[in-house]
Tab-separated table of C-alpha atoms and ligand atoms in Angstrom:
chain	number	residue	atom	x	y	z
U	1	UNK	CA	217.687	-44.489	145.756
U	2	UNK	CA	220.633	-46.521	144.533
U	3	UNK	CA	220.221	-48.339	141.074
U	4	UNK	CA	219.392	-52.106	141.376
U	5	UNK	CA	219.883	-54.576	138.832
U	6	UNK	CA	216.704	-55.106	136.564
U	7	UNK	CA	214.978	-58.090	137.525
U	8	UNK	CA	215.433	-59.397	133.798
U	9	UNK	CA	219.337	-58.373	133.563
U	10	UNK	CA	220.722	-61.837	133.733
U	11	UNK	CA	221.660	-62.049	129.842
U	12	UNK	CA	222.976	-58.286	129.664
U	13	UNK	CA	226.559	-57.430	129.712
U	14	UNK	CA	226.212	-53.679	130.740
U	15	UNK	CA	223.412	-51.815	132.638
U	16	UNK	CA	220.683	-50.061	130.634
U	17	UNK	CA	221.548	-46.626	129.423
U	18	UNK	CA	219.950	-43.961	131.757
U	19	UNK	CA	218.029	-42.117	129.358
U	20	UNK	CA	216.587	-45.453	127.910
U	21	UNK	CA	215.651	-46.379	131.362
U	22	UNK	CA	213.720	-43.482	131.776
U	23	UNK	CA	212.525	-43.695	128.282
U	24	UNK	CA	210.960	-47.100	128.792
U	25	UNK	CA	209.826	-46.925	132.084
U	26	UNK	CA	206.056	-46.475	132.623
U	27	UNK	CA	205.661	-46.885	136.456
U	28	UNK	CA	204.963	-42.915	136.597
U	29	UNK	CA	201.602	-43.677	134.955
U	30	UNK	CA	200.968	-47.537	135.333
U	31	UNK	CA	200.950	-47.085	139.014
U	32	UNK	CA	197.293	-46.697	138.497
U	33	UNK	CA	196.968	-50.297	137.940
U	34	UNK	CA	198.632	-51.300	141.341
U	35	UNK	CA	195.304	-52.508	143.036
U	36	UNK	CA	194.327	-54.487	140.308
U	37	UNK	CA	197.799	-55.726	139.891
U	38	UNK	CA	197.855	-57.161	143.268
U	39	UNK	CA	194.379	-58.578	142.959
U	40	UNK	CA	195.582	-60.478	139.639
U	41	UNK	CA	198.624	-61.659	141.559
U	42	UNK	CA	196.725	-63.168	144.529
U	43	UNK	CA	194.266	-65.022	142.358
U	44	UNK	CA	197.380	-66.261	140.000
U	45	UNK	CA	199.202	-67.410	143.198
U	46	UNK	CA	196.057	-69.137	144.709
U	47	UNK	CA	195.667	-70.896	141.777
U	48	UNK	CA	199.097	-71.814	141.630
U	49	UNK	CA	198.982	-73.394	145.153
U	50	UNK	CA	195.658	-75.212	144.329
U	51	UNK	CA	197.522	-76.844	141.398
U	52	UNK	CA	200.656	-77.830	143.388
U	53	UNK	CA	202.849	-75.431	141.328
U	54	UNK	CA	203.852	-73.676	144.426
U	55	UNK	CA	203.566	-74.664	148.028
U	56	UNK	CA	201.087	-73.913	150.414
U	57	UNK	CA	203.483	-71.922	152.556
U	58	UNK	CA	204.712	-69.991	149.634
U	59	UNK	CA	201.131	-68.976	148.825
U	60	UNK	CA	200.831	-67.858	152.640
U	61	UNK	CA	204.024	-65.685	152.428
U	62	UNK	CA	202.822	-64.437	149.012
U	63	UNK	CA	199.446	-63.381	150.342
U	64	UNK	CA	201.021	-61.743	153.468
U	65	UNK	CA	203.473	-59.943	151.381
U	66	UNK	CA	200.780	-58.474	148.870
U	67	UNK	CA	198.697	-57.447	151.823
U	68	UNK	CA	201.367	-55.424	153.247
U	69	UNK	CA	202.230	-53.890	149.850
U	70	UNK	CA	198.700	-52.850	149.162
U	71	UNK	CA	198.817	-51.236	152.717
U	72	UNK	CA	202.141	-49.125	151.860
U	73	UNK	CA	200.634	-48.141	148.623
U	74	UNK	CA	197.354	-46.847	150.242
U	75	UNK	CA	199.068	-45.017	152.872
U	76	UNK	CA	201.309	-43.775	150.232
U	77	UNK	CA	204.643	-45.117	151.771
U	78	UNK	CA	205.543	-47.403	148.991
U	79	UNK	CA	208.659	-46.655	147.336
U	80	UNK	CA	208.108	-46.552	143.540
U	81	UNK	CA	211.219	-46.477	141.229
U	82	UNK	CA	211.808	-46.233	137.690
U	83	UNK	CA	214.750	-49.083	138.294
U	84	UNK	CA	211.871	-51.528	138.268
U	85	UNK	CA	210.285	-50.143	135.063
U	86	UNK	CA	206.582	-50.539	135.772
U	87	UNK	CA	204.138	-51.343	138.217
U	88	UNK	CA	204.320	-55.159	137.885
U	89	UNK	CA	208.005	-55.362	138.271
U	90	UNK	CA	207.927	-52.651	141.355
U	91	UNK	CA	205.448	-54.758	143.093
U	92	UNK	CA	207.467	-57.868	142.636
U	93	UNK	CA	210.530	-56.695	143.883
U	94	UNK	CA	208.902	-55.243	147.013
U	95	UNK	CA	207.269	-58.731	147.486
U	96	UNK	CA	210.779	-60.483	147.193
U	97	UNK	CA	212.142	-57.985	149.506
U	98	UNK	CA	209.356	-58.538	152.183
U	99	UNK	CA	209.230	-62.283	151.936
U	100	UNK	CA	212.048	-63.909	150.034
U	101	UNK	CA	212.089	-66.785	147.684
U	102	UNK	CA	208.184	-67.238	147.559
U	103	UNK	CA	208.129	-63.704	145.983
U	104	UNK	CA	210.301	-65.142	143.369
U	105	UNK	CA	208.019	-68.011	142.762
U	106	UNK	CA	204.919	-65.926	141.720
U	107	UNK	CA	205.957	-64.997	138.209
U	108	UNK	CA	205.797	-68.891	137.613
U	109	UNK	CA	203.558	-69.532	134.598
U	110	UNK	CA	202.843	-65.902	133.918
U	111	UNK	CA	204.321	-62.791	131.758
U	112	UNK	CA	203.941	-59.293	132.092
U	113	UNK	CA	202.056	-59.474	128.907
U	114	UNK	CA	199.156	-61.422	130.100
U	115	UNK	CA	199.468	-59.577	133.653
U	116	UNK	CA	199.378	-56.053	132.165
U	117	UNK	CA	196.245	-57.077	129.690
U	118	UNK	CA	194.466	-58.468	132.815
U	119	UNK	CA	195.198	-55.670	135.119
U	120	UNK	CA	193.773	-53.078	132.376
U	121	UNK	CA	190.716	-55.103	132.024
U	122	UNK	CA	189.994	-55.123	135.643
U	123	UNK	CA	190.719	-51.540	135.978
U	124	UNK	CA	188.654	-50.318	133.115
U	125	UNK	CA	185.965	-52.757	134.096
U	126	UNK	CA	185.691	-50.983	137.530
U	127	UNK	CA	185.857	-47.421	136.072
U	128	UNK	CA	183.143	-48.411	133.492
U	129	UNK	CA	180.882	-49.412	136.174
U	130	UNK	CA	181.327	-46.023	137.903
U	131	UNK	CA	180.856	-44.331	134.492
U	132	UNK	CA	177.563	-46.240	134.170
U	133	UNK	CA	176.362	-44.676	137.501
U	134	UNK	CA	177.476	-41.193	136.394
U	135	UNK	CA	175.490	-41.722	133.117
U	136	UNK	CA	172.493	-42.758	135.336
U	137	UNK	CA	172.713	-39.767	137.393
U	138	UNK	CA	172.735	-37.385	134.508
U	139	UNK	CA	169.770	-39.116	132.983
U	140	UNK	CA	167.991	-38.650	136.336
U	141	UNK	CA	168.644	-34.997	136.068
U	142	UNK	CA	167.511	-34.600	132.669
U	143	UNK	CA	164.313	-36.508	133.342
U	144	UNK	CA	163.581	-34.364	136.510
U	145	UNK	CA	163.885	-31.598	134.388
U	146	UNK	CA	161.614	-32.844	131.555
U	147	UNK	CA	158.997	-33.825	133.930
U	148	UNK	CA	159.010	-30.113	135.459
U	149	UNK	CA	158.788	-28.500	132.180
U	150	UNK	CA	156.884	-31.179	130.057
U	151	UNK	CA	154.493	-28.586	128.850
U	152	UNK	CA	156.794	-25.724	128.417
U	153	UNK	CA	156.936	-24.499	124.918
U	154	UNK	CA	160.015	-23.545	123.160
U	155	UNK	CA	161.032	-23.335	119.575
U	156	UNK	CA	162.143	-26.487	117.749
U	157	UNK	CA	164.914	-26.012	115.398
U	158	UNK	CA	166.414	-27.436	112.008
U	159	UNK	CA	169.191	-25.977	110.435
U	160	UNK	CA	169.405	-23.794	113.697
U	161	UNK	CA	166.180	-21.998	112.054
U	162	UNK	CA	162.924	-21.950	114.179
U	163	UNK	CA	161.062	-24.834	112.826
U	164	UNK	CA	158.134	-26.101	114.976
U	165	UNK	CA	157.059	-25.822	118.732
U	166	UNK	CA	158.455	-28.489	121.037
U	167	UNK	CA	158.324	-28.654	124.684
U	168	UNK	CA	161.508	-28.015	126.924
U	169	UNK	CA	160.864	-31.412	128.173
U	170	UNK	CA	160.630	-32.951	125.049
U	171	UNK	CA	163.948	-31.419	124.054
U	172	UNK	CA	165.792	-33.054	126.797
U	173	UNK	CA	164.412	-36.350	126.564
U	174	UNK	CA	166.189	-36.405	123.490
U	175	UNK	CA	169.469	-36.125	125.519
U	176	UNK	CA	168.082	-39.028	127.676
U	177	UNK	CA	167.696	-41.182	124.714
U	178	UNK	CA	171.336	-40.804	123.573
U	179	UNK	CA	172.555	-41.122	127.198
U	180	UNK	CA	170.588	-44.384	127.490
U	181	UNK	CA	172.226	-45.628	124.469
U	182	UNK	CA	175.530	-44.748	125.666
U	183	UNK	CA	174.862	-46.862	128.751
U	184	UNK	CA	173.914	-49.809	126.666
U	185	UNK	CA	177.014	-49.580	124.433
U	186	UNK	CA	178.947	-49.611	127.691
U	187	UNK	CA	177.104	-52.814	128.973
U	188	UNK	CA	177.954	-54.633	125.629
U	189	UNK	CA	181.423	-53.422	125.550
U	190	UNK	CA	182.055	-54.748	129.202
U	191	UNK	CA	180.693	-58.002	128.319
U	192	UNK	CA	183.262	-58.507	125.426
U	193	UNK	CA	186.104	-57.184	127.890
U	194	UNK	CA	185.494	-59.434	130.627
U	195	UNK	CA	187.465	-62.236	129.593
U	196	UNK	CA	190.488	-63.304	131.268
U	197	UNK	CA	193.934	-62.931	129.446
U	198	UNK	CA	196.093	-64.770	132.395
U	199	UNK	CA	197.294	-68.035	131.480
U	200	UNK	CA	198.303	-66.757	127.920
U	201	UNK	CA	201.612	-65.999	129.410
U	202	UNK	CA	204.178	-64.168	127.273
U	203	UNK	CA	202.140	-65.325	123.952
U	204	UNK	CA	201.873	-69.000	123.368
U	205	UNK	CA	200.517	-70.209	126.890
U	206	UNK	CA	202.459	-72.023	129.630
U	207	UNK	CA	203.818	-75.520	130.180
U	208	UNK	CA	202.526	-75.718	133.842
U	209	UNK	CA	199.096	-77.237	134.617
U	210	UNK	CA	197.255	-74.020	135.240
U	211	UNK	CA	193.587	-73.791	136.261
U	212	UNK	CA	192.342	-70.480	134.220
U	213	UNK	CA	188.712	-71.042	135.133
U	214	UNK	CA	189.668	-70.699	138.588
U	215	UNK	CA	191.416	-67.313	138.310
U	216	UNK	CA	188.843	-66.184	136.049
U	217	UNK	CA	186.104	-66.786	138.697
U	218	UNK	CA	187.971	-65.263	141.304
U	219	UNK	CA	188.485	-61.854	139.532
U	220	UNK	CA	185.018	-61.885	138.287
U	221	UNK	CA	185.586	-62.459	134.765
U	222	UNK	CA	182.779	-64.093	132.391
U	223	UNK	CA	185.264	-66.528	130.814
U	224	UNK	CA	188.896	-66.955	129.497
U	225	UNK	CA	190.371	-65.459	126.496
U	226	UNK	CA	190.333	-68.256	123.818
U	227	UNK	CA	193.650	-67.667	122.077
U	228	UNK	CA	196.806	-66.838	123.951
U	229	UNK	CA	198.393	-64.438	121.115
U	230	UNK	CA	195.152	-62.387	121.154
U	231	UNK	CA	194.983	-62.254	124.716
U	232	UNK	CA	198.154	-60.654	125.293
U	233	UNK	CA	198.188	-58.247	122.177
U	234	UNK	CA	194.822	-56.999	121.309
U	235	UNK	CA	193.610	-53.787	122.951
U	236	UNK	CA	190.332	-53.809	121.326
U	237	UNK	CA	188.431	-53.512	124.472
U	238	UNK	CA	190.300	-50.117	125.051
U	239	UNK	CA	189.492	-48.777	121.589
U	240	UNK	CA	185.983	-50.045	122.098
U	241	UNK	CA	185.504	-48.410	125.409
U	242	UNK	CA	187.186	-44.903	124.056
U	243	UNK	CA	184.446	-45.412	121.117
U	244	UNK	CA	181.636	-45.563	123.744
U	245	UNK	CA	183.252	-42.322	125.769
U	246	UNK	CA	183.982	-40.524	122.606
U	247	UNK	CA	180.134	-40.758	121.596
U	248	UNK	CA	179.204	-39.892	125.125
U	249	UNK	CA	181.335	-37.014	125.001
U	250	UNK	CA	179.857	-36.106	121.643
U	251	UNK	CA	176.640	-36.188	122.869
U	252	UNK	CA	177.540	-34.037	125.855
U	253	UNK	CA	179.148	-31.697	123.652
U	254	UNK	CA	175.927	-31.097	121.599
U	255	UNK	CA	173.965	-30.382	124.782
U	256	UNK	CA	176.657	-28.045	125.937
U	257	UNK	CA	176.637	-26.229	122.541
U	258	UNK	CA	172.798	-25.796	123.278
U	259	UNK	CA	173.571	-24.601	126.918
U	260	UNK	CA	176.089	-21.986	125.323
U	261	UNK	CA	173.405	-20.871	122.760
U	262	UNK	CA	170.566	-20.921	125.018
U	263	UNK	CA	172.365	-18.845	127.870
U	264	UNK	CA	173.365	-16.235	125.324
U	265	UNK	CA	171.594	-13.007	125.747
U	266	UNK	CA	170.550	-13.597	121.928
U	267	UNK	CA	168.403	-16.730	122.929
U	268	UNK	CA	168.140	-16.108	126.676
U	269	UNK	CA	166.361	-19.604	127.026
U	270	UNK	CA	168.108	-20.462	130.216
U	271	UNK	CA	169.645	-19.146	133.112
U	272	UNK	CA	172.516	-20.914	134.435
U	273	UNK	CA	173.350	-20.796	138.271
U	274	UNK	CA	176.133	-18.359	139.024
U	275	UNK	CA	178.316	-20.941	140.537
U	276	UNK	CA	178.397	-22.628	136.960
U	277	UNK	CA	179.394	-19.601	135.243
U	278	UNK	CA	182.824	-17.266	135.238
U	279	UNK	CA	183.508	-13.818	134.891
U	280	UNK	CA	185.541	-11.925	132.686
U	281	UNK	CA	188.986	-10.485	133.472
U	282	UNK	CA	188.287	-7.514	131.588
U	283	UNK	CA	184.637	-7.183	130.775
U	284	UNK	CA	182.666	-6.627	134.069
U	285	UNK	CA	179.328	-7.475	132.578
U	286	UNK	CA	180.083	-11.067	131.706
U	287	UNK	CA	178.815	-14.233	132.799
U	288	UNK	CA	180.499	-17.066	130.722
U	289	UNK	CA	179.205	-20.596	130.280
U	290	UNK	CA	182.540	-21.979	130.621
U	291	UNK	CA	181.562	-25.402	132.150
U	292	UNK	CA	179.799	-26.084	128.863
U	293	UNK	CA	182.460	-24.616	126.759
U	294	UNK	CA	184.931	-26.868	128.538
U	295	UNK	CA	182.814	-29.947	128.018
U	296	UNK	CA	182.504	-29.153	124.586
U	297	UNK	CA	186.086	-28.697	124.232
U	298	UNK	CA	187.232	-31.841	126.199
U	299	UNK	CA	185.251	-33.757	123.979
U	300	UNK	CA	188.085	-33.351	121.337
U	301	UNK	CA	190.528	-35.110	123.836
U	302	UNK	CA	188.357	-38.479	124.234
U	303	UNK	CA	187.805	-38.392	120.465
U	304	UNK	CA	191.968	-37.873	120.292
U	305	UNK	CA	192.217	-40.830	122.871
U	306	UNK	CA	190.191	-43.093	120.358
U	307	UNK	CA	192.290	-42.032	117.471
U	308	UNK	CA	195.439	-42.711	119.492
U	309	UNK	CA	194.459	-46.240	120.530
U	310	UNK	CA	193.209	-46.934	116.672
U	311	UNK	CA	196.440	-45.751	115.310
U	312	UNK	CA	198.460	-47.722	118.070
U	313	UNK	CA	196.787	-50.951	117.191
U	314	UNK	CA	196.889	-50.413	113.352
U	315	UNK	CA	200.138	-52.125	112.398
U	316	UNK	CA	200.961	-54.420	115.277
U	317	UNK	CA	202.111	-57.988	114.325
U	318	UNK	CA	201.208	-60.672	116.642
U	319	UNK	CA	201.736	-60.772	119.733
U	320	UNK	CA	202.599	-58.243	122.333
U	321	UNK	CA	204.645	-55.100	121.297
U	322	UNK	CA	206.013	-52.575	123.543
U	323	UNK	CA	203.723	-50.091	121.606
U	324	UNK	CA	200.916	-51.268	123.952
U	325	UNK	CA	202.402	-49.520	126.831
U	326	UNK	CA	201.236	-46.478	125.124
U	327	UNK	CA	197.544	-47.538	125.472
U	328	UNK	CA	197.462	-46.314	129.086
U	329	UNK	CA	197.797	-42.544	128.856
U	330	UNK	CA	195.116	-41.960	125.994
U	331	UNK	CA	192.727	-44.682	128.004
U	332	UNK	CA	193.474	-43.031	131.544
U	333	UNK	CA	192.827	-39.533	129.922
U	334	UNK	CA	189.474	-40.618	128.269
U	335	UNK	CA	188.076	-42.281	131.474
U	336	UNK	CA	189.126	-39.026	133.637
U	337	UNK	CA	187.602	-36.631	131.184
U	338	UNK	CA	184.472	-38.409	130.746
U	339	UNK	CA	183.909	-38.765	134.349
U	340	UNK	CA	184.807	-35.218	135.222
U	341	UNK	CA	182.404	-34.243	132.482
U	342	UNK	CA	179.538	-36.175	133.589
U	343	UNK	CA	180.012	-35.269	137.273
U	344	UNK	CA	179.799	-31.532	136.613
U	345	UNK	CA	177.100	-31.790	133.927
U	346	UNK	CA	174.555	-33.888	136.099
U	347	UNK	CA	174.291	-31.134	138.791
U	348	UNK	CA	174.359	-28.337	136.336
U	349	UNK	CA	171.517	-29.624	134.210
U	350	UNK	CA	169.488	-30.062	137.363
U	351	UNK	CA	170.050	-26.473	138.284
U	352	UNK	CA	169.150	-24.902	134.611
U	353	UNK	CA	166.407	-22.339	135.109
U	354	UNK	CA	164.473	-22.205	131.681
U	355	UNK	CA	162.917	-18.707	130.809
U	356	UNK	CA	159.486	-19.210	129.275
U	357	UNK	CA	159.012	-15.656	128.060
U	358	UNK	CA	162.136	-15.773	125.950
U	359	UNK	CA	161.116	-19.039	124.562
U	360	UNK	CA	157.610	-17.867	123.810
U	361	UNK	CA	159.243	-14.634	122.138
U	362	UNK	CA	161.356	-16.611	119.939
U	363	UNK	CA	158.363	-18.798	118.984
U	364	UNK	CA	156.378	-15.720	117.929
U	365	UNK	CA	158.995	-14.706	115.263
U	366	UNK	CA	159.544	-17.798	113.166
U	367	UNK	CA	156.097	-18.784	111.876
U	368	UNK	CA	156.695	-22.108	114.047
U	369	UNK	CA	153.029	-23.148	113.257
U	370	UNK	CA	153.076	-23.027	109.578
U	371	UNK	CA	153.150	-26.888	109.516
U	372	UNK	CA	150.098	-26.867	111.785
U	373	UNK	CA	148.298	-24.732	109.285
U	374	UNK	CA	148.871	-26.890	106.599
U	375	UNK	CA	147.816	-29.830	108.579
U	376	UNK	CA	144.814	-28.126	109.276
U	377	UNK	CA	143.861	-27.723	105.741
U	378	UNK	CA	144.765	-31.298	104.909
U	379	UNK	CA	142.072	-32.354	107.472
U	380	UNK	CA	139.561	-30.417	105.792
U	381	UNK	CA	140.497	-32.240	102.418
U	382	UNK	CA	143.234	-30.089	100.684
U	383	UNK	CA	146.032	-32.493	99.534
U	384	UNK	CA	149.272	-31.934	101.400
U	385	UNK	CA	151.161	-30.319	98.455
U	386	UNK	CA	148.448	-27.755	97.744
U	387	UNK	CA	148.077	-27.166	101.587
U	388	UNK	CA	151.959	-26.445	101.657
U	389	UNK	CA	151.709	-24.061	98.837
U	390	UNK	CA	149.011	-22.091	100.299
U	391	UNK	CA	150.644	-21.859	103.658
U	392	UNK	CA	153.813	-20.415	101.976
U	393	UNK	CA	151.781	-17.959	100.608
U	394	UNK	CA	150.238	-17.194	103.948
U	395	UNK	CA	153.901	-16.825	105.260
U	396	UNK	CA	154.760	-14.301	102.471
U	397	UNK	CA	151.689	-12.423	103.662
U	398	UNK	CA	152.794	-12.172	107.115
U	399	UNK	CA	156.338	-11.382	106.245
U	400	UNK	CA	154.820	-8.609	104.298
U	401	UNK	CA	152.779	-7.310	107.323
U	402	UNK	CA	155.843	-7.952	109.499
U	403	UNK	CA	153.767	-10.275	111.760
U	404	UNK	CA	154.249	-14.056	112.817
U	405	UNK	CA	151.643	-15.958	110.769
U	406	UNK	CA	149.528	-16.930	113.862
U	407	UNK	CA	148.641	-13.280	114.435
U	408	UNK	CA	146.861	-13.046	110.915
U	409	UNK	CA	143.186	-12.303	111.458
U	410	UNK	CA	140.852	-15.250	110.132
U	411	UNK	CA	139.468	-13.059	107.556
U	412	UNK	CA	143.210	-12.751	106.191
U	413	UNK	CA	143.760	-16.595	106.169
U	414	UNK	CA	140.300	-17.027	104.442
U	415	UNK	CA	141.696	-15.440	101.210
U	416	UNK	CA	144.306	-18.274	101.002
U	417	UNK	CA	141.765	-21.157	101.429
U	418	UNK	CA	138.044	-20.301	101.902
U	419	UNK	CA	137.486	-23.441	104.256
U	420	UNK	CA	139.629	-21.866	106.939
U	421	UNK	CA	137.289	-21.268	110.140
U	422	UNK	CA	137.587	-19.353	113.602
U	423	UNK	CA	138.856	-22.746	114.918
U	424	UNK	CA	142.298	-22.295	113.194
U	425	UNK	CA	143.295	-20.090	115.765
U	426	UNK	CA	143.703	-22.509	118.396
U	427	UNK	CA	145.845	-24.723	116.049
U	428	UNK	CA	148.188	-21.837	115.446
U	429	UNK	CA	149.058	-21.417	118.980
U	430	UNK	CA	152.062	-23.292	120.357
U	431	UNK	CA	150.003	-25.059	122.997
U	432	UNK	CA	147.697	-26.157	120.199
U	433	UNK	CA	150.541	-27.317	118.017
U	434	UNK	CA	152.539	-29.428	120.733
U	435	UNK	CA	149.270	-30.810	122.096
U	436	UNK	CA	148.396	-32.238	118.483
U	437	UNK	CA	151.536	-34.263	118.391
U	438	UNK	CA	149.953	-36.656	120.784
U	439	UNK	CA	151.528	-40.042	119.848
U	440	UNK	CA	154.564	-42.299	121.270
U	441	UNK	CA	157.820	-40.182	120.444
U	442	UNK	CA	155.643	-36.740	119.963
U	443	UNK	CA	155.986	-33.440	121.687
U	444	UNK	CA	152.676	-33.411	123.411
U	445	UNK	CA	152.957	-32.644	127.064
U	446	UNK	CA	151.022	-35.902	127.829
U	447	UNK	CA	153.523	-37.781	125.782
U	448	UNK	CA	156.372	-36.113	127.407
U	449	UNK	CA	155.220	-37.112	130.815
U	450	UNK	CA	154.556	-40.653	129.748
U	451	UNK	CA	158.017	-40.736	128.195
U	452	UNK	CA	159.851	-39.563	131.219
U	453	UNK	CA	157.605	-42.075	133.243
U	454	UNK	CA	159.123	-44.863	130.980
U	455	UNK	CA	162.674	-43.618	131.307
U	456	UNK	CA	162.459	-43.346	134.865
U	457	UNK	CA	161.145	-46.826	135.112
U	458	UNK	CA	164.077	-47.836	132.775
U	459	UNK	CA	166.452	-46.324	135.417
U	460	UNK	CA	164.982	-48.378	138.127
U	461	UNK	CA	163.750	-46.480	141.085
Q	1	LIG	N1	204.874	-51.957	131.175
Q	1	LIG	C1	204.376	-52.952	130.144
Q	1	LIG	C2	203.111	-52.318	129.241
Q	1	LIG	O1	202.605	-51.459	129.611
Q	1	LIG	C3	204.167	-54.060	130.468
Q	1	LIG	C4	204.513	-55.494	129.641
Q	1	LIG	C5	206.054	-55.437	129.395
Q	1	LIG	N2	206.309	-56.500	128.628
Q	1	LIG	C6	207.407	-56.689	128.031
Q	1	LIG	N3	207.556	-58.015	127.407
Q	1	LIG	N4	208.213	-55.751	127.989
Q	1	LIG	O2	202.870	-53.124	128.343
């Protein structure tokens, strides 16, 4: 395609260097904002016409041209060109080619600075709504598993050492709590993002009698950004979104790490469906949890995007600086990575098959009911510190005998505290242990079922 002069080339004596042109162009990546750019232009043009800044006929031509451009882009026939730098100028140039002078009037009372800030907010807002749905789907998968396995006992860990019995359902609901907060954070971030930059123009506002509320309303913004310098320059909404996304990825990464551990032959707590594992090119016996490992790995990229955007903003003087063109790659990547990770995880979680025997075997090795024995003694009037001490000695005895504490005969236990009776045996089973933690937030199966029901209700249907 032949080089055309830039839309802003009026005051320049020589054409821009080829390398500079390529270096500064963003159309290769910001064409992702085309749909939002057109929506923003339409709202702007309608406002200009309503305020008498352009004529009704200009508006009709602009609407017709933008509708055609939208179709061309959807069909893949639109000719993107780096000669026109970015998505905004590509569309504006095509509009003028299609409808003539009215196309040249569209940019009245506007700048690419408030335009790009608007496009990006519109784009991110839509993506956030999709991500919210994906988080909800993942939460639904987790709740489904938690309901099915509300009473399935497994070791709970601290320091990755067997600590106390918990139920698989309770364990999964911990992630439900995390992902619910991730949704909440996104909702709050969305509300702060949802303010219209258009009208700020390049940085100082415009001398035309614009109606920003009208544009805000048409584009679904809650209100207008109050300060023009801020509106065109800050990308805190993108930073904040990446913060939300990074946290969600960190939560996914923790779950991924557990799936890697659980599906290893050392743990054997869950089986992954074959279609979520991959083989090794050299070791025929392998079935690797690559999906979980990749999600764990991809969390690094989203944390990286957050760092990139924070660093991008850090030393920028007011108002717009071209640095901000670099906000797109990290933001797009964070959105894509989070979306892909959530989608693959929701289904994988739904298909996890827990292995009760392996869980129980692990529980029988770690003296997991030691705290239950101490609590039993406390209920008989022994002060907790003394009970703790007595049980520590019981554990030593069990270790010496090479058995789990729950296997020691009542007669042996009595040597450490004479008040111990036959009823202690029930207390020392994993089922007795979890059933005893019967309060809100506790791991008793009855509580897990109630918690799952509450989480389902919060999901709405
Ligand atoms: N492509 C630019 C960006 O992404 C659009 C704004 C350009 N504004 C300017 N004054 N050069 O930020």
